Short mmCIF file of C-alpha atoms in Angstrom, two decimals:
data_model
loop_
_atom_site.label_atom_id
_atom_site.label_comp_id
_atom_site.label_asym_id
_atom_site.label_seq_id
_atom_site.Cartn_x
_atom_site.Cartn_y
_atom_site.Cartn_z
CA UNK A 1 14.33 3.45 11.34
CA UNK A 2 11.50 3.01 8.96
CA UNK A 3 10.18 6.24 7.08
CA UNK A 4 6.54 5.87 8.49
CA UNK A 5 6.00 6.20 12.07
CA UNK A 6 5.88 2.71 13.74
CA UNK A 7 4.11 1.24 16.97
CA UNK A 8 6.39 -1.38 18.71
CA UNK A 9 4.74 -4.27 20.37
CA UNK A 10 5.60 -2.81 23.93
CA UNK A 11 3.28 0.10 22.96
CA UNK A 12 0.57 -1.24 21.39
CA UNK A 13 -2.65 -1.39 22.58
CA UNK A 14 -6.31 -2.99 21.57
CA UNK A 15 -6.45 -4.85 18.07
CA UNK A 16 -2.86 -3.73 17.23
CA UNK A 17 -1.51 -5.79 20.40
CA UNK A 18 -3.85 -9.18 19.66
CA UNK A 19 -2.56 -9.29 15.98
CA UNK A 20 0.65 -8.76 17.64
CA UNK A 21 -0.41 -12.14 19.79
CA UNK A 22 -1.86 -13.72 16.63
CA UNK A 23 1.48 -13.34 14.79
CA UNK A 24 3.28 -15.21 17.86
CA UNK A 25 1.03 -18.12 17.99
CA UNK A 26 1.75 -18.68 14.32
CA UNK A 27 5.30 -18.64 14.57
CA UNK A 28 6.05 -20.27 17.64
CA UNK A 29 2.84 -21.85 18.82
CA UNK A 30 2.38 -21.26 22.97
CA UNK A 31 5.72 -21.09 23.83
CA UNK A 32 6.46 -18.28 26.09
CA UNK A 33 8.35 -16.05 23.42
CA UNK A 34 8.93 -12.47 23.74
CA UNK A 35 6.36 -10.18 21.44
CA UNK A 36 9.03 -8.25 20.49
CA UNK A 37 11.31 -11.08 18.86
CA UNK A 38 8.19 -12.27 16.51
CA UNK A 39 7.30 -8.95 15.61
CA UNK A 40 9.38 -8.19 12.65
CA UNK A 41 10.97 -4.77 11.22
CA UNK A 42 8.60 -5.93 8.44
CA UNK A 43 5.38 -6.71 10.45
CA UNK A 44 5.76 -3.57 12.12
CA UNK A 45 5.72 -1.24 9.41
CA UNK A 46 2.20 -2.18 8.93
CA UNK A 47 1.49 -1.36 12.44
CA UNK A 48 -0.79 2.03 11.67
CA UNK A 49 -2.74 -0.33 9.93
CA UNK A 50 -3.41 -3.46 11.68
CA UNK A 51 -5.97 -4.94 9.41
CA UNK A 52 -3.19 -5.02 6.81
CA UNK A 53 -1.06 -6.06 9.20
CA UNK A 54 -3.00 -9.22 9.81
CA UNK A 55 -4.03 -10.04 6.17
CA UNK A 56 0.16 -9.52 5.54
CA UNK A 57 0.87 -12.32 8.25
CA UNK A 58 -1.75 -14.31 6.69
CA UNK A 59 -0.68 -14.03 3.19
CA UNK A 60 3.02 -14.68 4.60
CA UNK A 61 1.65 -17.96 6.61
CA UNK A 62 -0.69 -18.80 3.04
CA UNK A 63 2.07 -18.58 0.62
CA UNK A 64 5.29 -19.57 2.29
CA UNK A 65 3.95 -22.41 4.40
CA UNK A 66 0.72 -23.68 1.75
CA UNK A 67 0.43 -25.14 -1.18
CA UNK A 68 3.31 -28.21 -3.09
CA UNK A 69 6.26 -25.99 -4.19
CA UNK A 70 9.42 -27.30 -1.82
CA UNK A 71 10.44 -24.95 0.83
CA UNK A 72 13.64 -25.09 -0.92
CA UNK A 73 12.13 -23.77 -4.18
CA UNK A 74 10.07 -20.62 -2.16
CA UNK A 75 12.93 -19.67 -0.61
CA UNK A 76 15.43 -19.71 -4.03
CA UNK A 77 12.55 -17.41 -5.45
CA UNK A 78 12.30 -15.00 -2.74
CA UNK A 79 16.16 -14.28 -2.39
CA UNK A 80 16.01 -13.56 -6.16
CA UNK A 81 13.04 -11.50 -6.49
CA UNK A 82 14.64 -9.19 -3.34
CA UNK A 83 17.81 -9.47 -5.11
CA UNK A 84 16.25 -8.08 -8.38
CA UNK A 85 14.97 -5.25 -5.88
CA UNK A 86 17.42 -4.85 -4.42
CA UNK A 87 16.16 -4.86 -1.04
CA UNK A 88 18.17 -5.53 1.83
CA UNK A 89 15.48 -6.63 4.61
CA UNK B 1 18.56 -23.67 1.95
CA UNK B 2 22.20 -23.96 2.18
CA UNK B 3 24.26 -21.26 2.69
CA UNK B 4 26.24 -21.65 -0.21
CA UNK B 5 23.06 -21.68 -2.50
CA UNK B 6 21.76 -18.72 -0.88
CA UNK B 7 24.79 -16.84 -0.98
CA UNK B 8 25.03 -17.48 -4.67
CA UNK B 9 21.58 -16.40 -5.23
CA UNK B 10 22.21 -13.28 -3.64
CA UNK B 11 25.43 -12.73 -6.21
CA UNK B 12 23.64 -13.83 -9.24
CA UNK B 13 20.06 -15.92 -9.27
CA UNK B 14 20.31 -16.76 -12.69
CA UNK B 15 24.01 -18.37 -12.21
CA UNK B 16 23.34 -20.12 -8.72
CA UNK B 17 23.86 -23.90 -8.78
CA UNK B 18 19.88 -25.17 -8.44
CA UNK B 19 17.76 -28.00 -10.12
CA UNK B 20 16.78 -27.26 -13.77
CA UNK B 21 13.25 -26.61 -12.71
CA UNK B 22 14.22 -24.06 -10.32
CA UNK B 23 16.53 -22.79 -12.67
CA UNK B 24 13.65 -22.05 -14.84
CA UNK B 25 11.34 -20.72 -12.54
CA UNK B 26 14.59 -18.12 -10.71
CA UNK B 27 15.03 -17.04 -14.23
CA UNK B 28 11.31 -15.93 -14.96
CA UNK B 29 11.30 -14.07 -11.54
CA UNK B 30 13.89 -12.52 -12.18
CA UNK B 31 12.83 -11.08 -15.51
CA UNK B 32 9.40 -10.81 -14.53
CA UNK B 33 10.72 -8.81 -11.66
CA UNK B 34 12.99 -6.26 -13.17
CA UNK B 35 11.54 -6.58 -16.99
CA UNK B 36 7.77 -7.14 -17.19
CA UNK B 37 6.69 -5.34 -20.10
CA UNK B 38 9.42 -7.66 -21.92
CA UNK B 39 8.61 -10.62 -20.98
CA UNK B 40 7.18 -13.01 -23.68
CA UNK B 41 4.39 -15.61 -23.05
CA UNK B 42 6.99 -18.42 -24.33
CA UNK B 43 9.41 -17.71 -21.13
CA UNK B 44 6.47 -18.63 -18.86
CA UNK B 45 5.59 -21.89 -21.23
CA UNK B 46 8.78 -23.14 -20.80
CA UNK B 47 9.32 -21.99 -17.14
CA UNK B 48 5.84 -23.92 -16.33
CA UNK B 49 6.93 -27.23 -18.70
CA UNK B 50 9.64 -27.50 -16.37
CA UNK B 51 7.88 -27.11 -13.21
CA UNK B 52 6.93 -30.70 -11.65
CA UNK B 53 3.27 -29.61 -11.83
CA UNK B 54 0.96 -26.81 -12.94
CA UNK B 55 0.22 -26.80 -9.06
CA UNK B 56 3.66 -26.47 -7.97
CA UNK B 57 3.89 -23.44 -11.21
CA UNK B 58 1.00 -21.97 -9.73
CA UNK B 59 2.43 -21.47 -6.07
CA UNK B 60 6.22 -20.29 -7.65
CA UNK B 61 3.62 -17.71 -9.11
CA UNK B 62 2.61 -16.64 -5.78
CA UNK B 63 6.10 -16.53 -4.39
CA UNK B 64 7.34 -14.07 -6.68
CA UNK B 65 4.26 -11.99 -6.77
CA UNK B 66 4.29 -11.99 -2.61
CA UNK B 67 8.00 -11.06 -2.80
CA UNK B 68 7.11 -8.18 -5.28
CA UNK B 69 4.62 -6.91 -2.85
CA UNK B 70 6.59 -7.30 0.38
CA UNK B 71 10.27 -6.00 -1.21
CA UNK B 72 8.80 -2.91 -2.55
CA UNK B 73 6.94 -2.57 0.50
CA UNK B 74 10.14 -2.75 2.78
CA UNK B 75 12.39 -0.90 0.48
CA UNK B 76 9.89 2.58 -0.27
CA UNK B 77 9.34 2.67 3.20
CA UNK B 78 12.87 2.36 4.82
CA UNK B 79 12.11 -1.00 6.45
CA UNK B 80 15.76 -2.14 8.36
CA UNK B 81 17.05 -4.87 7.98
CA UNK B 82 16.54 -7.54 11.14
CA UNK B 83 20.91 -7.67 11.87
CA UNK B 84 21.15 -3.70 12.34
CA UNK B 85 23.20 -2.55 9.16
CA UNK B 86 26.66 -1.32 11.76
CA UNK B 87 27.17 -5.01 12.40
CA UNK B 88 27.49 -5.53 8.31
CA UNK B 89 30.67 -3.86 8.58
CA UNK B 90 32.64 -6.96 10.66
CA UNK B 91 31.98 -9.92 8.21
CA UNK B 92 32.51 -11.98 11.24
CA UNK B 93 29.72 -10.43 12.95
CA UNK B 94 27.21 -10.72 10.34
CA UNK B 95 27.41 -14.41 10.00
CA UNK B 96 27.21 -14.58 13.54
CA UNK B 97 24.27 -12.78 13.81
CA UNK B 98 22.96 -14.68 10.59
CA UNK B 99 23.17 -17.50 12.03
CA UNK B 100 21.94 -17.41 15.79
CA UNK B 101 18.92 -16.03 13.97
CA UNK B 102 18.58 -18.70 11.70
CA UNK B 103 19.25 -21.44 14.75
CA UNK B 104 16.82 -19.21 16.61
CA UNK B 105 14.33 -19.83 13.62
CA UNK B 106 14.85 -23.35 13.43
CA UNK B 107 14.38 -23.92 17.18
CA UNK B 108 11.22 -22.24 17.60
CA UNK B 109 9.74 -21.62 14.48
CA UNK B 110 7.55 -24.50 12.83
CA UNK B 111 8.54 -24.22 9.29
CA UNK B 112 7.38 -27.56 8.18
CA UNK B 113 4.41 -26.95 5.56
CA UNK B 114 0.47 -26.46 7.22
CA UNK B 115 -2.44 -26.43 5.63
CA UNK B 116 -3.98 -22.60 6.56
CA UNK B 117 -7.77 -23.11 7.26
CA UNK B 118 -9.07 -21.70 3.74
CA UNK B 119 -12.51 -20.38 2.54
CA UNK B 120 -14.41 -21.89 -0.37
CA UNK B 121 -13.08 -21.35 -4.17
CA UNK B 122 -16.59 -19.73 -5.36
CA UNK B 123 -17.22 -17.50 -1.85
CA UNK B 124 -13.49 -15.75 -2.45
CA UNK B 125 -14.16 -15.23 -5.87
CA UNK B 126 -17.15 -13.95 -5.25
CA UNK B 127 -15.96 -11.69 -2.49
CA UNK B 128 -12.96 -10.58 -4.79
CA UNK B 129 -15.84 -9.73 -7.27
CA UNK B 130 -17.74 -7.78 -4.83
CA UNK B 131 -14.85 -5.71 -3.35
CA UNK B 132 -14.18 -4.60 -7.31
CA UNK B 133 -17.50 -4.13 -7.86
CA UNK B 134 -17.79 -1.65 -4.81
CA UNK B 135 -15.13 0.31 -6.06
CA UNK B 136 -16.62 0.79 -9.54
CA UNK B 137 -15.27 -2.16 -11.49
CA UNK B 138 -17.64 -4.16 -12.51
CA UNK B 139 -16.05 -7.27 -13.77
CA UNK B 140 -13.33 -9.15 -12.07
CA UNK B 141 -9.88 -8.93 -13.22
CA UNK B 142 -9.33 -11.73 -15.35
CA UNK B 143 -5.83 -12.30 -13.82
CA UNK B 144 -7.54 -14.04 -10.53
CA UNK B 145 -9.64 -16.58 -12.06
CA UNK B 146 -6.79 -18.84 -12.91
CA UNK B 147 -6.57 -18.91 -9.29
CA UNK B 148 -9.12 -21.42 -8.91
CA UNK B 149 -6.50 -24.15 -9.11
CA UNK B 150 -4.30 -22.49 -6.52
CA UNK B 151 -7.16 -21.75 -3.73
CA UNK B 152 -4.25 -20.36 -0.86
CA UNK B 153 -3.34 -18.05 -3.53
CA UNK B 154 -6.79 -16.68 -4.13
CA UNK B 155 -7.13 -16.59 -0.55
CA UNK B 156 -3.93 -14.54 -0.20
CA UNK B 157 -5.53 -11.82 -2.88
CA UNK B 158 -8.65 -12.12 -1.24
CA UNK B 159 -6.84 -11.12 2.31
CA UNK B 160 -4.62 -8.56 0.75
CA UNK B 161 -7.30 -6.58 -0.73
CA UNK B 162 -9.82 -6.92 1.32
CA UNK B 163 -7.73 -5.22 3.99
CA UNK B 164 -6.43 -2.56 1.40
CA UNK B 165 -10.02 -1.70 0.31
CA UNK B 166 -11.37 -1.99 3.64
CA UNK B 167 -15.34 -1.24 3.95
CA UNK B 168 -15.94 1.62 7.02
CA UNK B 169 -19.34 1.96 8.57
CA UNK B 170 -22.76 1.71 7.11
CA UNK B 171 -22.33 3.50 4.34
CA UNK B 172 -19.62 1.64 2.70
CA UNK B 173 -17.26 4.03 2.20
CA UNK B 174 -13.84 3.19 1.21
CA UNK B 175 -11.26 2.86 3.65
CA UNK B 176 -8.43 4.22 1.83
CA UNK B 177 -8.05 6.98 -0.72
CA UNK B 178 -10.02 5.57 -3.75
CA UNK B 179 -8.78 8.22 -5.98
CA UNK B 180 -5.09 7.26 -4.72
CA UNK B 181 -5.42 3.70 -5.11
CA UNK B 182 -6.61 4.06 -8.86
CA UNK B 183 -4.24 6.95 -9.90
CA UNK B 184 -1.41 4.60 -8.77
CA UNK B 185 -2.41 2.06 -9.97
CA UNK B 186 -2.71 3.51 -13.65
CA UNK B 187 0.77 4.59 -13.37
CA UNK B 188 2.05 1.58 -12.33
CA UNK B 189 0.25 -0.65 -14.71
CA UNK B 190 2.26 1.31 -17.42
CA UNK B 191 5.18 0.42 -16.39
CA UNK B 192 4.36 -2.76 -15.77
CA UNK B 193 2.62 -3.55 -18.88
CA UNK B 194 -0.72 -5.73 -17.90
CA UNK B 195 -3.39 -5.13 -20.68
CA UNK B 196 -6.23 -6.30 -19.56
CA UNK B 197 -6.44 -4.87 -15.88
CA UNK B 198 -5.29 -1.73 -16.88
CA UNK B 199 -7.44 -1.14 -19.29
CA UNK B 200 -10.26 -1.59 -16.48
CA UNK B 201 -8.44 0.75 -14.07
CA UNK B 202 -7.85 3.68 -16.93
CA UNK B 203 -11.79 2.96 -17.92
CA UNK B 204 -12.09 3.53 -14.17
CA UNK B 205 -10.38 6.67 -14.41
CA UNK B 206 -12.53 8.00 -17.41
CA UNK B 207 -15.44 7.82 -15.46
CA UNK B 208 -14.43 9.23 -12.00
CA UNK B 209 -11.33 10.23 -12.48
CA UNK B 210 -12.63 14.34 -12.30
CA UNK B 211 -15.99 13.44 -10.03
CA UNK B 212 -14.80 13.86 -6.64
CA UNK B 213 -13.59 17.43 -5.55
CA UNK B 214 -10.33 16.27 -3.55
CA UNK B 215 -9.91 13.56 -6.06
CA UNK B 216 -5.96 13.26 -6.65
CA UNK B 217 -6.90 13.21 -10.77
CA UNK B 218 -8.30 16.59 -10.40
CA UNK B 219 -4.93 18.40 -10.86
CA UNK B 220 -4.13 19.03 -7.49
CA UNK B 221 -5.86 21.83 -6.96
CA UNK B 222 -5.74 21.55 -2.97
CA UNK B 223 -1.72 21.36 -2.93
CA UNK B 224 -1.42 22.59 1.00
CA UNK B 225 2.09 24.01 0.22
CA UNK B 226 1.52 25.00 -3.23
CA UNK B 227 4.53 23.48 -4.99
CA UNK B 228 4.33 19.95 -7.40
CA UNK B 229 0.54 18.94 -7.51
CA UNK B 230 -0.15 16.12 -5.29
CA UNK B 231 -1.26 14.16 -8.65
CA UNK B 232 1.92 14.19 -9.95
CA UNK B 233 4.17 13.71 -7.10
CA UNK B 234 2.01 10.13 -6.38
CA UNK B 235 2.31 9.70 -9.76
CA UNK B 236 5.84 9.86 -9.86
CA UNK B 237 6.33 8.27 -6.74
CA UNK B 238 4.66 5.57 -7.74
CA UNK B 239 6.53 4.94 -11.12
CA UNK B 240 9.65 4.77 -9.36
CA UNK B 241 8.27 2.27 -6.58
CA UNK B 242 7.73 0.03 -9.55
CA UNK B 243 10.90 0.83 -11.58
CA UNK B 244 13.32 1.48 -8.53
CA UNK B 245 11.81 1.02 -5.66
CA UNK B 246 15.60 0.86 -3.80
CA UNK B 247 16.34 4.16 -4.69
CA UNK B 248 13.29 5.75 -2.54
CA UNK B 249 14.35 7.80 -0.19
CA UNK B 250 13.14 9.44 3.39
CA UNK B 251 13.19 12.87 1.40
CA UNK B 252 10.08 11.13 -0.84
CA UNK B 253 8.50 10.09 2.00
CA UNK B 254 8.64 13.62 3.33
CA UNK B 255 7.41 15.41 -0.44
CA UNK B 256 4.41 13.56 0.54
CA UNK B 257 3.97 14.57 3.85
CA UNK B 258 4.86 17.99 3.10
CA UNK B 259 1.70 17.46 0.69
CA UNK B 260 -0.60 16.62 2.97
CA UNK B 261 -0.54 12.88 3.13
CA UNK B 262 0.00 11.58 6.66
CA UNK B 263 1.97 8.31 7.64
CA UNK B 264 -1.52 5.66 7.07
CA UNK B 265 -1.99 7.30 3.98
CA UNK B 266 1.45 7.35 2.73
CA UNK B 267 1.37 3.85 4.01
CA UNK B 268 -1.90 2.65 2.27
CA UNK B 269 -0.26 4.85 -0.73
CA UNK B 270 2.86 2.74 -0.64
CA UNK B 271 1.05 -0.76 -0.26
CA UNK B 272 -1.63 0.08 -3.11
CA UNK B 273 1.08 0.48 -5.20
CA UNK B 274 2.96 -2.65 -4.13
CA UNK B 275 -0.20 -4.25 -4.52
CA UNK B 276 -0.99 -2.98 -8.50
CA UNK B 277 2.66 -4.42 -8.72
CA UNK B 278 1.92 -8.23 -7.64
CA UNK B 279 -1.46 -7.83 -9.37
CA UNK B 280 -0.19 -6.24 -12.87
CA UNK B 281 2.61 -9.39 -12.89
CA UNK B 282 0.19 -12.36 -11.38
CA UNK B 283 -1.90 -10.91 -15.03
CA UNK B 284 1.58 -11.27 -17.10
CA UNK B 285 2.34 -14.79 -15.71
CA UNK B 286 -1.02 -16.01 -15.63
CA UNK B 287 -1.51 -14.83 -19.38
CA UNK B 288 1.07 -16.89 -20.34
CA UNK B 289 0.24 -19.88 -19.08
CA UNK B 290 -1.01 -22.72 -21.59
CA UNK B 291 -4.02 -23.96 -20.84
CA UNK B 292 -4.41 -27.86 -20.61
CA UNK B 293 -7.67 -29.78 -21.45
CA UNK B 294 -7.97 -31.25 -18.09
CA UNK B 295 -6.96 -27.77 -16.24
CA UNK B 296 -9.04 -25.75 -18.25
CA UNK B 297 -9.39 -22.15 -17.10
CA UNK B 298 -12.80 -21.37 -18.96
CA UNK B 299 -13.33 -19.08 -21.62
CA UNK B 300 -13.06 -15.95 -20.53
CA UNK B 301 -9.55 -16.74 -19.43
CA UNK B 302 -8.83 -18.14 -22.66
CA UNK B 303 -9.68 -15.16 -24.55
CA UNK B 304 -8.18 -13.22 -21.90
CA UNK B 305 -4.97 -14.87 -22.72
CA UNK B 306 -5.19 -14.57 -26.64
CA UNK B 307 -5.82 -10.54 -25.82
CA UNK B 308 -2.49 -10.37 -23.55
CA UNK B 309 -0.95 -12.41 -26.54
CA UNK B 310 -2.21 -9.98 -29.11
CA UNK B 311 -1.04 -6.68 -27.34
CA UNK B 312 2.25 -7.73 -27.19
#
């Protein structure tokens, strides 16, 4: 459980509960996908805030999915930066 | 990614059988990651000769400063890991788990690259300027210009702190804890060890730092419980975000509570931070990047770059 209080898709309401909705239809288009299963541990620690929670997802979406550096390549560099920080999400 | 490469990564980056130019570029994040302050403009010359384009240099860039944001994030604020942590126990388990998500992922998630509608070069710039200028610094960091060449990246800052620095109501106040925001970022900029931006935040903090009556920089004065000053606990807080953030713990989390920060502002706390992190190393990379004729950066980024080279 995250240090921060959290609000899980099944309680969120108003502009919490569309980024929520915005964050599925990025991932998996309009398939009918459960909010829960798109909404992150990581996504919803931003939940008290979800301005920052929908400039995160956008950022996310921008840097892993834009620009010419191979997937391969983004990936390699993200396992090693959390591995130099040791963080285990 | 294969699983073998990924698992090797995991052990040791530096080791982990890749290409030579990934080699290069897993060996700057990794230094640039746990070293900053040490890293020398050369690393980043060679790391970018070996990259198959400045472009493709440019977006490793924003990788490992995303990854600096969103690990620090995770790990200062307890995030759990997806595959609860009881099920790490039964090796078995894990990969299971590892890898019905990662089928799951493949299934439904489009992971083949897109093309994010973006905003013009100049206007997010210019935005990027504005949002600085509203909070009282006047110029621009120099360490977003080079972003001009990587426009999703500049959108990505643009997002990021437009969000953190949200405007409320007519008046334009600040949506987070100015005073916070700055404070941390000082602190983490020293550790860090980005010149140029902060010497505009510590300029910041000359001017305002004792203005505002409730302003963390004050000393503390309005300490609810009486014990460490608030300034000094963020302060410290934030140093070890940047220098460990894995060893924060729920007991932090709760020194900051206990002094009067609730859970948005310990969360804007913890992203401003995170943010002063990515920013203070997108200055360090983008300092050391050579500047080619055809690429050039203009000269404000070129003397920006012989001042990063001259401080070190």
């Amino acid at each position: 459980m995250a240090y921060i209080r959290t609000i899980s898709p099944w309680q969120a309401r108003g502009e919490l509960r569309r980024v929520y909705q915005e964050i599925r239809r990025d991932m998996v288009g309009s398939r009918p996908f459960p909010l829960a299963l798109t909404a992150w541990n990581i996504m919803r620690v931003f939940s008290l805030r979800p301005t920052l929670l929908r400039a995160f997802e956008r950022c996310f979406l921008l840097t892993m999915w834009g620009g010419r550096l191979r997937r391969q390549a983004k990936e390699a560099l993200g396992v090693t930066v959390s591995q130099a920080n040791r963080c285990e999400y | 990614m294969p699983t073998r490469t990924a698992r090797e990564l995991e052990k040791q980056p530096t080791g982990a059988p890749v290409e030579e130019d990934l080699h290069a570029l897993v060996t700057l994040a990794e230094r640039v990651t746990k070293h900053p302050a040490e890293i020398r403009p050369a690393e980043i010359a060679t790391a970018a000769a070996t990259a198959q384009s400045r472009g493709e240099f440019l977006d490793a860039v924003g990788v490992i400063i995303g990854f600096n944001f969103v690990t620090r994030v995770a790990n200062a604020l307890g995030v759990d890991p997806e595959i609860p942590s009881w099920l790490g126990r039964f090796e078995f388990a894990r990969h299971l788990a590892r890898s019905s998500t990662a089928m799951l992922l493949r299934w439904f998630v489009d992971l083949s690259p897109r093309q994010p509608g973006l905003r013009p070069v100049e206007e997010n710039l210019n935005a990027l300027g504005r949002r600085f200028g509203e909070i009282g610094i006047e110029s621009l960091p120099e360490c977003f210009r080079p972003l001009k060449e990587a426009p999703h990246l500049l959108e990505v800052q643009r997002e990021l702190f437009e969000a953190h620095l949200k405007q409320i109501g007519p008046a334009g106040k600040i949506g987070m804890d100015l005073c916070a925001f700055m404070a941390a970022g000082l602190t983490t900029l020293d550790e860090i060890g980005a010149p140029l931006l902060r010497g505009q935040v510590a300029e910041w903090v000359q001017r305002h730092g004792t203005e505002s009556p409730d302003c963390l920089l004050n000393g503390g004065q309005e300490s609810p419980c009486g014990s460490a000053p608030l300034d000094v606990v963020v302060a410290r807080f934030a140093r070890d975000v940047t220098r460990r953030s894995y060893s924060i713990t729920n007991e932090r989390v709760e020194e900051l509570r206990s002094l009067g920060l609730n859970d948005e502002r310990i969360l804007d706390l913890v992203c401003g931070i995170a943010l002063w992190n990515a920013c203070g190393r997108l200055e360090i990379l983008l300092g050391g990047l050579p500047c080619s004729p055809e690429q050039a950066l203009g000269p404000m980024s070129r003397s920006a770059q012989r001042q990063v080279a001259a401080t070190r």
